[in-house]
PDB file of C-alpha atoms and ligand atoms in Angstrom:
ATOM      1  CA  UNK A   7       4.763 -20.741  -7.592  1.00 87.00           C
ATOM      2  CA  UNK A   8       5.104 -17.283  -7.943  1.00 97.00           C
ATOM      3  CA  UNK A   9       8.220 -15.780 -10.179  1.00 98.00           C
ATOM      4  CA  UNK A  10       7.910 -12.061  -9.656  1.00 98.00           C
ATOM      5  CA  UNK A  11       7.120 -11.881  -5.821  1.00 98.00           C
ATOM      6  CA  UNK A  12       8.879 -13.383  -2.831  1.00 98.00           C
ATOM      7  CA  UNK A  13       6.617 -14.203   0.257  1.00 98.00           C
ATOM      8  CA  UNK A  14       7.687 -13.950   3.681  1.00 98.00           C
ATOM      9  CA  UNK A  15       5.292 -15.003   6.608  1.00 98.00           C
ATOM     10  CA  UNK A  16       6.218 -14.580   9.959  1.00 97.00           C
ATOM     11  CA  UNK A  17       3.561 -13.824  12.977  1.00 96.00           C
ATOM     12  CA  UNK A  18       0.897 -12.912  11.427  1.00 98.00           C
ATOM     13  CA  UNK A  19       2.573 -10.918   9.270  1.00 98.00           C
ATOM     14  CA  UNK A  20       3.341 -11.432   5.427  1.00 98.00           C
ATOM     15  CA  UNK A  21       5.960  -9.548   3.899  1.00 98.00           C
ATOM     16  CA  UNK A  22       5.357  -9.349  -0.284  1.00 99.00           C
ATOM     17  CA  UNK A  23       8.611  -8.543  -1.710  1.00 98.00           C
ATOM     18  CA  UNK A  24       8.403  -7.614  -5.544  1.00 98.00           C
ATOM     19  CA  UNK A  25      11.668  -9.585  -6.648  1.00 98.00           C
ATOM     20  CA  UNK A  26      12.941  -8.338 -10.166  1.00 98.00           C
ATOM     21  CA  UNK A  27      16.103  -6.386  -8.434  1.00 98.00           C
ATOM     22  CA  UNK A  28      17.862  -6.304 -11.836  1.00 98.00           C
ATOM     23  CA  UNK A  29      15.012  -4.229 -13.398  1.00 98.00           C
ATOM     24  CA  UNK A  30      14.836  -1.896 -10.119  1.00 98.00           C
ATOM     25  CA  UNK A  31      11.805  -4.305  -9.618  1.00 98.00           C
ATOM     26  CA  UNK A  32       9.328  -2.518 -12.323  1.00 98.00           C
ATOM     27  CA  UNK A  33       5.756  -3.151 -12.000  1.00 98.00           C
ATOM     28  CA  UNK A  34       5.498  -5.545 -15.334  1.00 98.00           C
ATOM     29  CA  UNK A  35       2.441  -7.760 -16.392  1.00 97.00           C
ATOM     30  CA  UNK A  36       3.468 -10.873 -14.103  1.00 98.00           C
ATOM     31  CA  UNK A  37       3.902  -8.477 -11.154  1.00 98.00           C
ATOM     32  CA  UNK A  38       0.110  -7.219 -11.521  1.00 98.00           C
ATOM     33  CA  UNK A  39      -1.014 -10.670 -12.168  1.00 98.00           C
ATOM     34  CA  UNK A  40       0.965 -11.914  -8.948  1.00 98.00           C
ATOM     35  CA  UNK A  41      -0.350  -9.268  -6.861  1.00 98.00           C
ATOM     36  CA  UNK A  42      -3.813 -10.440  -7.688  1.00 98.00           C
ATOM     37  CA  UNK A  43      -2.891 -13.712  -6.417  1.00 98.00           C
ATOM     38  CA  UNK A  44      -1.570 -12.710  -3.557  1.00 98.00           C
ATOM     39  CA  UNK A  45      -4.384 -10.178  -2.284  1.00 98.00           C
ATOM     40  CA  UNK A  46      -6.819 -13.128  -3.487  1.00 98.00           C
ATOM     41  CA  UNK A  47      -4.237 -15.481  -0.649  1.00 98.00           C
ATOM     42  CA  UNK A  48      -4.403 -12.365   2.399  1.00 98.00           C
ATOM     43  CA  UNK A  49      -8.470 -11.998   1.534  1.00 97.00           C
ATOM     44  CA  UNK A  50      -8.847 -15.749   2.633  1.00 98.00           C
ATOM     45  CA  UNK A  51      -6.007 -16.644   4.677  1.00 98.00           C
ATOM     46  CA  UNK A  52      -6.564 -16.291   8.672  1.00 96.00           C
ATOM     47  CA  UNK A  53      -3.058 -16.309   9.367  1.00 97.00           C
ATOM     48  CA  UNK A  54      -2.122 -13.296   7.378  1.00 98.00           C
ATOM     49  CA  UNK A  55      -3.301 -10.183   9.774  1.00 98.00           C
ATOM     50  CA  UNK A  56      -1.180  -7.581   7.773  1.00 98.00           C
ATOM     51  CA  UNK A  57       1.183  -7.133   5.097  1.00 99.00           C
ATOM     52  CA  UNK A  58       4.307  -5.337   4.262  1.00 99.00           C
ATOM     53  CA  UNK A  59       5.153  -4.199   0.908  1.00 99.00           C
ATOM     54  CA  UNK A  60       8.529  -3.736  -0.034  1.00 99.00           C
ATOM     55  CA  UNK A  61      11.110  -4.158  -2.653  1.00 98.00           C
ATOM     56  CA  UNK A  62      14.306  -6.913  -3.524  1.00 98.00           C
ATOM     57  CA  UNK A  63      17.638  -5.527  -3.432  1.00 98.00           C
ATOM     58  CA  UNK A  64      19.108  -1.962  -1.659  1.00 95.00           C
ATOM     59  CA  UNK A  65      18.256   0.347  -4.573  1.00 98.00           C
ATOM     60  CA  UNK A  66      14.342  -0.035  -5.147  1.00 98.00           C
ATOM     61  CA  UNK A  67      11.257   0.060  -3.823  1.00 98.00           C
ATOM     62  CA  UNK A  68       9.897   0.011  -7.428  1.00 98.00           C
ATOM     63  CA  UNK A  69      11.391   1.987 -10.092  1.00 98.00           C
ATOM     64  CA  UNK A  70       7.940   2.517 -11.799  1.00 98.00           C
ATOM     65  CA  UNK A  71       5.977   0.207 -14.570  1.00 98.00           C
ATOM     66  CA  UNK A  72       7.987  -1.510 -17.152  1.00 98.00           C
ATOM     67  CA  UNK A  73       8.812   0.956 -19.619  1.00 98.00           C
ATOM     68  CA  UNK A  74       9.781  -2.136 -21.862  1.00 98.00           C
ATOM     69  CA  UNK A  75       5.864  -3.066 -22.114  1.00 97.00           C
ATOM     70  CA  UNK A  76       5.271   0.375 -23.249  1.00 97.00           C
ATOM     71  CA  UNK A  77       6.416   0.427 -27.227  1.00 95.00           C
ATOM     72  CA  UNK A  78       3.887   0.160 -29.568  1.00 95.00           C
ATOM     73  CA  UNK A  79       1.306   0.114 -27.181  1.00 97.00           C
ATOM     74  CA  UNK A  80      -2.347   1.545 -28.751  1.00 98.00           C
ATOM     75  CA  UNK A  81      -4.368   3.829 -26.859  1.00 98.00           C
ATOM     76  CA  UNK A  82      -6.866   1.608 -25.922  1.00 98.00           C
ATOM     77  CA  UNK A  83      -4.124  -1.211 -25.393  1.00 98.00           C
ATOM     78  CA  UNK A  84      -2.369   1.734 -22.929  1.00 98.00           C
ATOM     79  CA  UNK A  85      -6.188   2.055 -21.294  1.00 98.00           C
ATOM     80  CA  UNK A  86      -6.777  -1.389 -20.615  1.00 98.00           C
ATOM     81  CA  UNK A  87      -2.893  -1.539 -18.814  1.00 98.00           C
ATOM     82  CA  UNK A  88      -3.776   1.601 -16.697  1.00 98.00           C
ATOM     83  CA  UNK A  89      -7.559   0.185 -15.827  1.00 98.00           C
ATOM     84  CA  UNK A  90      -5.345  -3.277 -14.544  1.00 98.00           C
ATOM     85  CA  UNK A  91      -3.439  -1.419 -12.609  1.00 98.00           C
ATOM     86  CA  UNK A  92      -5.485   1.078 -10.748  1.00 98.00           C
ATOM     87  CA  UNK A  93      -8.417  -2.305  -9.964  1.00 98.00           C
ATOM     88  CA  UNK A  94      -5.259  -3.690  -8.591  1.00 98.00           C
ATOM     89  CA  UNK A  95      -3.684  -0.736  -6.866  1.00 98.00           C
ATOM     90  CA  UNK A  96      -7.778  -0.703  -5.521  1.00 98.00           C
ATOM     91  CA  UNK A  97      -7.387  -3.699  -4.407  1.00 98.00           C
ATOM     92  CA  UNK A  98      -4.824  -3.044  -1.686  1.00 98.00           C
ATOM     93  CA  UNK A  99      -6.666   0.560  -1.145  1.00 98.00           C
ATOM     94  CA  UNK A 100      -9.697  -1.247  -0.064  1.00 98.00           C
ATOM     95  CA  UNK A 101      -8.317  -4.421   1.660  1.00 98.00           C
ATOM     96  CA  UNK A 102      -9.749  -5.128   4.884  1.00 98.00           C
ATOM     97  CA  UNK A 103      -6.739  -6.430   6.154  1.00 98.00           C
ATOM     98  CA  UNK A 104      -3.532  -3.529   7.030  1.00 98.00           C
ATOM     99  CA  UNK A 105      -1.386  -3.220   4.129  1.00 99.00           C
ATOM    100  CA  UNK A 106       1.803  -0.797   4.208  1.00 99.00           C
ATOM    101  CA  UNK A 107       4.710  -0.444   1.984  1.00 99.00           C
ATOM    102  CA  UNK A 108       8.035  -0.233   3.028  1.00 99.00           C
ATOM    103  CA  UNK A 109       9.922   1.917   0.868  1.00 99.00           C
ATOM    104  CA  UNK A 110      13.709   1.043   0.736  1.00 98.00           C
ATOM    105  CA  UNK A 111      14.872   3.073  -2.532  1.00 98.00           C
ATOM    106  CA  UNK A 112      13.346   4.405  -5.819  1.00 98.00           C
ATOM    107  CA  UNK A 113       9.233   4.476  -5.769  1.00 99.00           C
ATOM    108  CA  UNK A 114       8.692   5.880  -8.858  1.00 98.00           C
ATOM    109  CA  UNK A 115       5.752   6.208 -11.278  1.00 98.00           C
ATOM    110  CA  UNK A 116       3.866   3.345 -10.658  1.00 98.00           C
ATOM    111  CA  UNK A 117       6.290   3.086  -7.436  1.00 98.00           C
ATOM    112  CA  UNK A 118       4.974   5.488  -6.191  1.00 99.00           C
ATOM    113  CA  UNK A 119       1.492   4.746  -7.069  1.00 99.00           C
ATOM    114  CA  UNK A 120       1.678   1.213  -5.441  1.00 99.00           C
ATOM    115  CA  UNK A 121       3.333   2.703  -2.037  1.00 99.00           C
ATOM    116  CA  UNK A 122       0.519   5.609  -2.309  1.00 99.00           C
ATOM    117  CA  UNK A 123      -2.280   2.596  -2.571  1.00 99.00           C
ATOM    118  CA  UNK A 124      -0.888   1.283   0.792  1.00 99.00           C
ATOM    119  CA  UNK A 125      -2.520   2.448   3.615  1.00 98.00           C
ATOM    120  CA  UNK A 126       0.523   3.715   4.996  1.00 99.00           C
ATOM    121  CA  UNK A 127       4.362   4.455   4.177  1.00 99.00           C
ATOM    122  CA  UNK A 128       7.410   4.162   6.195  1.00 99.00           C
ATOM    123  CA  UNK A 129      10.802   4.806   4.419  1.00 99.00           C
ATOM    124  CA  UNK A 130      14.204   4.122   4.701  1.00 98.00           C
ATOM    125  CA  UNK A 131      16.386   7.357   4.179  1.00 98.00           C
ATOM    126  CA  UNK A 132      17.598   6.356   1.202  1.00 98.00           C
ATOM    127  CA  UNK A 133      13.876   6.323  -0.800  1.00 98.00           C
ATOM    128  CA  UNK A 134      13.327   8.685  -3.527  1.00 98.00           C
ATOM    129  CA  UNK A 135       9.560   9.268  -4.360  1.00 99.00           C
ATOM    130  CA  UNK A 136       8.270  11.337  -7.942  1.00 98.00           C
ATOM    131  CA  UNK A 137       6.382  10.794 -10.434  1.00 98.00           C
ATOM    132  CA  UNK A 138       8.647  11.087 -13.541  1.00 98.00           C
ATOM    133  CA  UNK A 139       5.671  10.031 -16.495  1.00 98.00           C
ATOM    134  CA  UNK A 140       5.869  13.492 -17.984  1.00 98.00           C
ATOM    135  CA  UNK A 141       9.656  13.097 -18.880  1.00 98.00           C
ATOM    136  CA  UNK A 142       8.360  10.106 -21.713  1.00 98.00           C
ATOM    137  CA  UNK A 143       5.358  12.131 -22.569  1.00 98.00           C
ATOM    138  CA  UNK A 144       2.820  10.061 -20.107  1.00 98.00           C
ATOM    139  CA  UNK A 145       0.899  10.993 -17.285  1.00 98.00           C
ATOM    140  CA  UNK A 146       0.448   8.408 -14.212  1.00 98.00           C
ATOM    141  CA  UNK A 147      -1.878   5.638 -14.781  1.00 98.00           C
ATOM    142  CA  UNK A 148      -2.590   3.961 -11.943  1.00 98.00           C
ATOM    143  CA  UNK A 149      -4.032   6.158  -9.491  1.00 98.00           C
ATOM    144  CA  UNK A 150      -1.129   8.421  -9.081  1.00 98.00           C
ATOM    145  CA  UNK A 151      -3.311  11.652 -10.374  1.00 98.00           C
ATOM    146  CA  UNK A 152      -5.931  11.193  -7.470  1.00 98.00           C
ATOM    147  CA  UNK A 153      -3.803   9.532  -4.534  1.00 98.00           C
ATOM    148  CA  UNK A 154      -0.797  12.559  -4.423  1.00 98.00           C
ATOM    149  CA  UNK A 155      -3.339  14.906  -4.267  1.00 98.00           C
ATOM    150  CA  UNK A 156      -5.057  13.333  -1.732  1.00 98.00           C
ATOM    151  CA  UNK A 157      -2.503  12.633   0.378  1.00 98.00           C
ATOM    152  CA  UNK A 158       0.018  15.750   0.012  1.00 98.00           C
ATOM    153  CA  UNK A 159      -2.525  18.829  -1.250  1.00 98.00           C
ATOM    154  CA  UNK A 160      -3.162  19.916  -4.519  1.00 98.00           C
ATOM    155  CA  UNK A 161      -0.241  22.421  -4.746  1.00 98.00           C
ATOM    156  CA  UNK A 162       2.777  20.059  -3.926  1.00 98.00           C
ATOM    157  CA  UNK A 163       1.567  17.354  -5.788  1.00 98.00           C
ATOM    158  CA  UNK A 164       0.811  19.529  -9.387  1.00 98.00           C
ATOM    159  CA  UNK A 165       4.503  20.457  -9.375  1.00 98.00           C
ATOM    160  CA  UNK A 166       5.580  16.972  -8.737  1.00 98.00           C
ATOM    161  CA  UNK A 167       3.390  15.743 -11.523  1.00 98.00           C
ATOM    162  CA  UNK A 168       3.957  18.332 -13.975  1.00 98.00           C
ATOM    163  CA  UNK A 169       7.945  18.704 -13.084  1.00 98.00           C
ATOM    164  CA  UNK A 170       8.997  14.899 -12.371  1.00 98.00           C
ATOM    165  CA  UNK A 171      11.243  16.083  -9.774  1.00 98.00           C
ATOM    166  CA  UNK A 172      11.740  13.151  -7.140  1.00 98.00           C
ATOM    167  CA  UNK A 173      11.824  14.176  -3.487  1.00 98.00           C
ATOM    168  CA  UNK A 174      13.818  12.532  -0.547  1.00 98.00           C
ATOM    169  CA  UNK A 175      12.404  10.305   2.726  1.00 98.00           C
ATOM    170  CA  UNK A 176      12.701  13.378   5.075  1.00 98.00           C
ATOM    171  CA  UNK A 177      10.805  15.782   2.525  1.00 98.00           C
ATOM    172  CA  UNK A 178       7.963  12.668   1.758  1.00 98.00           C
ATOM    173  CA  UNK A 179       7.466  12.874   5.488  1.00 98.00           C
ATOM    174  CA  UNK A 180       6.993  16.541   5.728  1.00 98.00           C
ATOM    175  CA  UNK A 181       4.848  16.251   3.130  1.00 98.00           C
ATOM    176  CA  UNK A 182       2.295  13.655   5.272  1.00 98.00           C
ATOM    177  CA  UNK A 183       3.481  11.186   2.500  1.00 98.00           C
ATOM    178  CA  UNK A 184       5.098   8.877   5.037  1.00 98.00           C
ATOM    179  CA  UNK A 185       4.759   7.581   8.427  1.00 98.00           C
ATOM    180  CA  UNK A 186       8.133   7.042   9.949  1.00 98.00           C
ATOM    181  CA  UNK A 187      11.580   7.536   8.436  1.00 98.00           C
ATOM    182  CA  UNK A 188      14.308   4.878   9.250  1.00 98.00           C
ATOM    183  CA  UNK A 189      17.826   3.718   8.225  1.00 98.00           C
ATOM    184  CA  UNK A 190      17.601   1.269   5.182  1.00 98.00           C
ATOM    185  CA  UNK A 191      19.067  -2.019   8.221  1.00 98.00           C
ATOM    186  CA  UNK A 192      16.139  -1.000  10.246  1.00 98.00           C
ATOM    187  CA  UNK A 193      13.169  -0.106   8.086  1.00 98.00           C
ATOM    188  CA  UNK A 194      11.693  -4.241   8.266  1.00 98.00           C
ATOM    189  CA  UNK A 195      11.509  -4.548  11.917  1.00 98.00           C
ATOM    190  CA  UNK A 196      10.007  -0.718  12.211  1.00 98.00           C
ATOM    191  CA  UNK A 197       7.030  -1.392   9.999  1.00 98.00           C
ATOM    192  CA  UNK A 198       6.876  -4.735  11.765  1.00 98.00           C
ATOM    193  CA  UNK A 199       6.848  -3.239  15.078  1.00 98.00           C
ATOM    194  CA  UNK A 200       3.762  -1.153  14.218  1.00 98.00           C
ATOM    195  CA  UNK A 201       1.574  -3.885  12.112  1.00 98.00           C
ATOM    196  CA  UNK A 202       1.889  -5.793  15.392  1.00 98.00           C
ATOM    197  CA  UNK A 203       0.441  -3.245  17.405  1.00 98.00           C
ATOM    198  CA  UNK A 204      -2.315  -3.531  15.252  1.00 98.00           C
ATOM    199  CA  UNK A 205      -2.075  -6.531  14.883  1.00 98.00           C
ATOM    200  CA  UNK A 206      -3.077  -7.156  18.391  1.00 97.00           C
ATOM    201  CA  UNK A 207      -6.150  -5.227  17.993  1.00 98.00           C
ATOM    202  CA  UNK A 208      -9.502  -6.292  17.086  1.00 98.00           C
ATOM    203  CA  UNK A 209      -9.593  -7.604  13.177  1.00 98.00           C
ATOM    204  CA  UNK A 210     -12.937  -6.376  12.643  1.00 98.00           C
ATOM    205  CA  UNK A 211     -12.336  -2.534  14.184  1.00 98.00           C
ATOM    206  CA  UNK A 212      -9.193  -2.105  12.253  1.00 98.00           C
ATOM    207  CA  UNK A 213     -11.308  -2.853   8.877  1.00 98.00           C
ATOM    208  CA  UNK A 214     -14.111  -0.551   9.936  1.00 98.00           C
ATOM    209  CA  UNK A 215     -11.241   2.336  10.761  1.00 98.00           C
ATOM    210  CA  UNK A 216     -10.064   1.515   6.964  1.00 98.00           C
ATOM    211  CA  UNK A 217     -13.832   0.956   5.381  1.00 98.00           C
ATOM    212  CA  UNK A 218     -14.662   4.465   6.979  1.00 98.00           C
ATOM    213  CA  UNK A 219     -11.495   6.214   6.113  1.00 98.00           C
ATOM    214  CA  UNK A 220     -11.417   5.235   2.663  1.00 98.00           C
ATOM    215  CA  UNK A 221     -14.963   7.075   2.153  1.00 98.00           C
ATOM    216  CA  UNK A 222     -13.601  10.026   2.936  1.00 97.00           C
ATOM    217  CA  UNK A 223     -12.310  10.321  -0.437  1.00 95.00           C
ATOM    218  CA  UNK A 224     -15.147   7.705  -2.200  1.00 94.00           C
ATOM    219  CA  UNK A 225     -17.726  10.857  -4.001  1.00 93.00           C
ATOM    220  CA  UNK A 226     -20.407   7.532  -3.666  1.00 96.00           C
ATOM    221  CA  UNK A 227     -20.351   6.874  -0.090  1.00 96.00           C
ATOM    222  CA  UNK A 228     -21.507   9.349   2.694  1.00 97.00           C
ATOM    223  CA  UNK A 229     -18.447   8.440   5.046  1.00 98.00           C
ATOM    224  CA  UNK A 230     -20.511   9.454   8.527  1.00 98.00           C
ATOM    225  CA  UNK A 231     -23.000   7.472   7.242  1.00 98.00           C
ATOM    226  CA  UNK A 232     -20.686   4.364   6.281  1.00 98.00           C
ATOM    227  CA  UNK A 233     -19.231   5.164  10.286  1.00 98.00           C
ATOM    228  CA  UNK A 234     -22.533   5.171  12.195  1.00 98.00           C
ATOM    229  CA  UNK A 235     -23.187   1.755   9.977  1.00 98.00           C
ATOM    230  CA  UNK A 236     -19.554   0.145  11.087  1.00 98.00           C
ATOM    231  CA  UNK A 237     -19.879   1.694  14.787  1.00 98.00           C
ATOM    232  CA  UNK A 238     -22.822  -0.456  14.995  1.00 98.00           C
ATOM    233  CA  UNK A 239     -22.388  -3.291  13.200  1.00 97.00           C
ATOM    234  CA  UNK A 240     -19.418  -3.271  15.648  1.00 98.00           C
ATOM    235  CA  UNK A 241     -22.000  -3.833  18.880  1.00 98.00           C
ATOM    236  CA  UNK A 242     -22.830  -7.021  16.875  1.00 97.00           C
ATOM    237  CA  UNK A 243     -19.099  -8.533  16.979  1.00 98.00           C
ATOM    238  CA  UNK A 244     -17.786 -11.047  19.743  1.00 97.00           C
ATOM    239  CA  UNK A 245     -14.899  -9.280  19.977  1.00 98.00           C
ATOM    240  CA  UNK A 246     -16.795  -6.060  21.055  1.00 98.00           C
ATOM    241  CA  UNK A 247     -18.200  -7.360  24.027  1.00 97.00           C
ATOM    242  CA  UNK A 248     -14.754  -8.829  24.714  1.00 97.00           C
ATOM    243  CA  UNK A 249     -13.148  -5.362  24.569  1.00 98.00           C
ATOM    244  CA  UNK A 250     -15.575  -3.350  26.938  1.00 97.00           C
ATOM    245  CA  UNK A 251     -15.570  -6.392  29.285  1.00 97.00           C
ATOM    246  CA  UNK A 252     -11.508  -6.525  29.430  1.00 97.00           C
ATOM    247  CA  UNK A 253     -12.067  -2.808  30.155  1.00 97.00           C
ATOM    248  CA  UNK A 254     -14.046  -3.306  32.747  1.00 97.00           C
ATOM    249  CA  UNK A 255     -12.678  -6.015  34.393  1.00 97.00           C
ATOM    250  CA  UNK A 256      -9.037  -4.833  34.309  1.00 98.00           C
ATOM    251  CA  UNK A 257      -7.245  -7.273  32.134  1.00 97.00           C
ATOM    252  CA  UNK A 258      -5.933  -8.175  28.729  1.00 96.00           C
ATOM    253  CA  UNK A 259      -7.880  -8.823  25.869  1.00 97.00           C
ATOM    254  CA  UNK A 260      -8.384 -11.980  23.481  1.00 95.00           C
ATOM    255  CA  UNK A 261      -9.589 -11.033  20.462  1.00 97.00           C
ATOM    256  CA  UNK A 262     -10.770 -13.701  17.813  1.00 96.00           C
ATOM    257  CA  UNK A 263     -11.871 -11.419  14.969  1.00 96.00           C
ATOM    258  CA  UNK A 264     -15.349 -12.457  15.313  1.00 97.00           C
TER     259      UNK A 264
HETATM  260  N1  LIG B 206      10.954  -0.109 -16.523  1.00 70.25           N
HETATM  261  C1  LIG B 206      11.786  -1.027 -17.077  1.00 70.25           C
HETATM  262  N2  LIG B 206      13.056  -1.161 -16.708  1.00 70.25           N
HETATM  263  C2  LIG B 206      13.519  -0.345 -15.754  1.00 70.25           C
HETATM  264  C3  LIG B 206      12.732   0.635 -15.140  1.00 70.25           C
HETATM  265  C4  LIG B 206      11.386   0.726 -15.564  1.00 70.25           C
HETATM  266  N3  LIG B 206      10.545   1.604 -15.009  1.00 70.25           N
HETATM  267  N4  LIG B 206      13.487   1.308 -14.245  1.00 70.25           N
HETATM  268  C5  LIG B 206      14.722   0.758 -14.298  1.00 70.25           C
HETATM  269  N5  LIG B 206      14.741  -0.235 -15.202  1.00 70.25           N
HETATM  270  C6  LIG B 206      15.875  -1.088 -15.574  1.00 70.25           C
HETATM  271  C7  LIG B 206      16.898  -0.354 -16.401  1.00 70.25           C
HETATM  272  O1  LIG B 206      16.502  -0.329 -17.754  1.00 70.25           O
HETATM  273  C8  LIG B 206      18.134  -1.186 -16.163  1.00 70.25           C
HETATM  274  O2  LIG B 206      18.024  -2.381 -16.918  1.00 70.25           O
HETATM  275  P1  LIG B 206      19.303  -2.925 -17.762  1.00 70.25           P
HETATM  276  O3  LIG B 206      20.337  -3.214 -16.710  1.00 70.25           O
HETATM  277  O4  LIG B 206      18.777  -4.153 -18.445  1.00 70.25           O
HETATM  278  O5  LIG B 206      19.707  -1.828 -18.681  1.00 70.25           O
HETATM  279  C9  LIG B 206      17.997  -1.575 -14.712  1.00 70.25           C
HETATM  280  O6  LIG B 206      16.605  -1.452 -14.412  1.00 70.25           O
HETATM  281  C10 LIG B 206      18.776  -0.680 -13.765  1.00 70.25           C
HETATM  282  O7  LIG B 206      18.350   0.662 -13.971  1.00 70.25           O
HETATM  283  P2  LIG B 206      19.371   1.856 -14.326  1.00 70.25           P
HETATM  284  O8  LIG B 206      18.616   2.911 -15.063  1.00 70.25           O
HETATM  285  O9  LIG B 206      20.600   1.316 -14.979  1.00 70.25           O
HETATM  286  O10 LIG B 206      19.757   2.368 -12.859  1.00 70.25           O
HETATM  287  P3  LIG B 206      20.243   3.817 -12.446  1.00 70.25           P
HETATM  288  O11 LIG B 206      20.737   3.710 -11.047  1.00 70.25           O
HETATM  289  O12 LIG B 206      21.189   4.357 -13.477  1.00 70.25           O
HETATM  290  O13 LIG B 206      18.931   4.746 -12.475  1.00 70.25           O
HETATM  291  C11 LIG B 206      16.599   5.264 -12.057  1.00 70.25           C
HETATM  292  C12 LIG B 206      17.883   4.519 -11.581  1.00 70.25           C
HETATM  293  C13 LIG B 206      15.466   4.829 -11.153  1.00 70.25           C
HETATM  294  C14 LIG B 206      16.817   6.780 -11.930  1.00 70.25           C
HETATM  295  C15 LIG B 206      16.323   4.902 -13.536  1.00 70.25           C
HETATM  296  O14 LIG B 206      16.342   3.485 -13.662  1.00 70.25           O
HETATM  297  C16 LIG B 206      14.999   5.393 -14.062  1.00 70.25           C
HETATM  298  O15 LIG B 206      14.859   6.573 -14.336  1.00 70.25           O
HETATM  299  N6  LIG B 206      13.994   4.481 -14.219  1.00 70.25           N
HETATM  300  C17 LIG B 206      12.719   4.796 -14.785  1.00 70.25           C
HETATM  301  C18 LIG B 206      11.869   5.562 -13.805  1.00 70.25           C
HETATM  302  C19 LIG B 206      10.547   5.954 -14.453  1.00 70.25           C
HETATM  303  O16 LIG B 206      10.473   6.742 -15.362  1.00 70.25           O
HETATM  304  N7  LIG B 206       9.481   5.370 -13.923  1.00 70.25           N
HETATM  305  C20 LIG B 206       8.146   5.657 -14.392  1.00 70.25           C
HETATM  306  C21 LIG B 206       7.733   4.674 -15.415  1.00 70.25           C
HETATM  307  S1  LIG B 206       6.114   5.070 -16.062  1.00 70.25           S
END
């Protein structure tokens, strides 16, 4: 069914793997139109707990949007493209359900963007990371202005933007940009490892922890606010009283993510 993405399920867990390795896998209008899809599949699906983003091939995470869909683009043709992309990137932002890109090469430009909408990175040691739009007279279009900033400081991420100069795993991480660094053989089963921890946590906590987060940097919402709400609607879930009880009584919990 789907010609730009390769789905992986397995536990719980479903791995979305854009699959255009001969283009470095660049975000083009199937890809956005996939993704859609597929965050319309995780939204409904019980089975899928968490996802993993990642790239085909050894050299890519995603090399950026397809330049090719660029020429002779309009301005508001360029506007409605960049709107697309940032609903979508908004999408996975604000998905109740863990979502974290693996990044096993080049995330660039939109790359980048996509791996920044995640709400968490880990990288292989061979992943590059920039935002190159200002070497073809662009700047970043789908989010990429707000999310660096947020998510590295102000100061790094104006010289990134304005200088296109890509930066390494070990520098993303010292940068708060990433989570973990691994080899390229091991980067899968890392990110695994940790959606299964959550995983194994209560569905409905883990999207209150993301609901409240994301406020933080959501000018409409009054994030303490938005937590008192979630720590409370939390006393109303099954798998609350479940939780405090296994506490109690010394022993594992089942949680049903009700
Ligand atoms: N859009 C469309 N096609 C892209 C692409 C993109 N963003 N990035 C790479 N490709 C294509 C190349 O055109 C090439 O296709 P071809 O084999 O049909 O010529 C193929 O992917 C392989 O890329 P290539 O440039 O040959 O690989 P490389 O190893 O020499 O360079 C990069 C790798 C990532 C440095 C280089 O591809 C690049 O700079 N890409 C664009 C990055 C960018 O500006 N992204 C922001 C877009 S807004």
């Amino acid at each position: 069914m789907y010609q730009t993405l390769l789905l992986l399920p397995e536990n719980g867990i479903l791995t979305v793997v854009i699959n255009r390795a001969d283009k470095l896998n660049a975000l083009n209008k199937d890809v956005f139109t996939e993704l859609n899809l597929v965050l319309d599949e995780v939204e409904k699906s019980s089975a899928i707990k968490s996802v993993i983003i990642t790239g085909a091939g050894s050299k890519a995470f995603v090399a950026g949007a397809d330049i090719t869909e660029f020429k002779g683009m309009s301005k508001e043709e360029a506007m409605a493209v960049a709107k697309r992309g940032q609903d979508v990137f908004a999408r996975i932002e604000n998905s109740s359900k863990p979502i974290v890109a693996a990044v096993n090469g080049f995330a660039l430009g939109g790359g980048c963007e996509l791996a920044m909408s995640c709400h968490f990175r880990v990288a292989a040691e061979n992943a590059k990371f920039g935002q190159p739009e200002v070497n073809l007279g662009l700047i970043p279009g789908y989010g990429g202005t707000q999310r660096l900033v947020q998510l590295i400081g102000k100061g790094k991420a104006m010289e990134l933007l304005m200088s296109a100069h890509m930066i390494d795993a070990n520098e993303a991480k010292a940068l708060g940009l990433v989570n973990y660094v691994t080899t390229p053989e091991t980067l899968l089963d890392h990110t695994r490892k940790i959606l299964e921890t959550i995983n194994s946590k209560a569905p409905l906590a883990v999207a209150g922890c993301i609901k409240a987060a994301n406020a933080v940097y959501d000018e409409s919402k009054d994030g303490y606010a938005l937590e008192i709400e979630e720590f409370g609607n939390a006393f109303d879930t099954e798998d609350m009283k479940e939780g405090v009880s296994a506490f109690l009584e010394k022993r594992k919990t089942t949680f049903t993510g009700k």
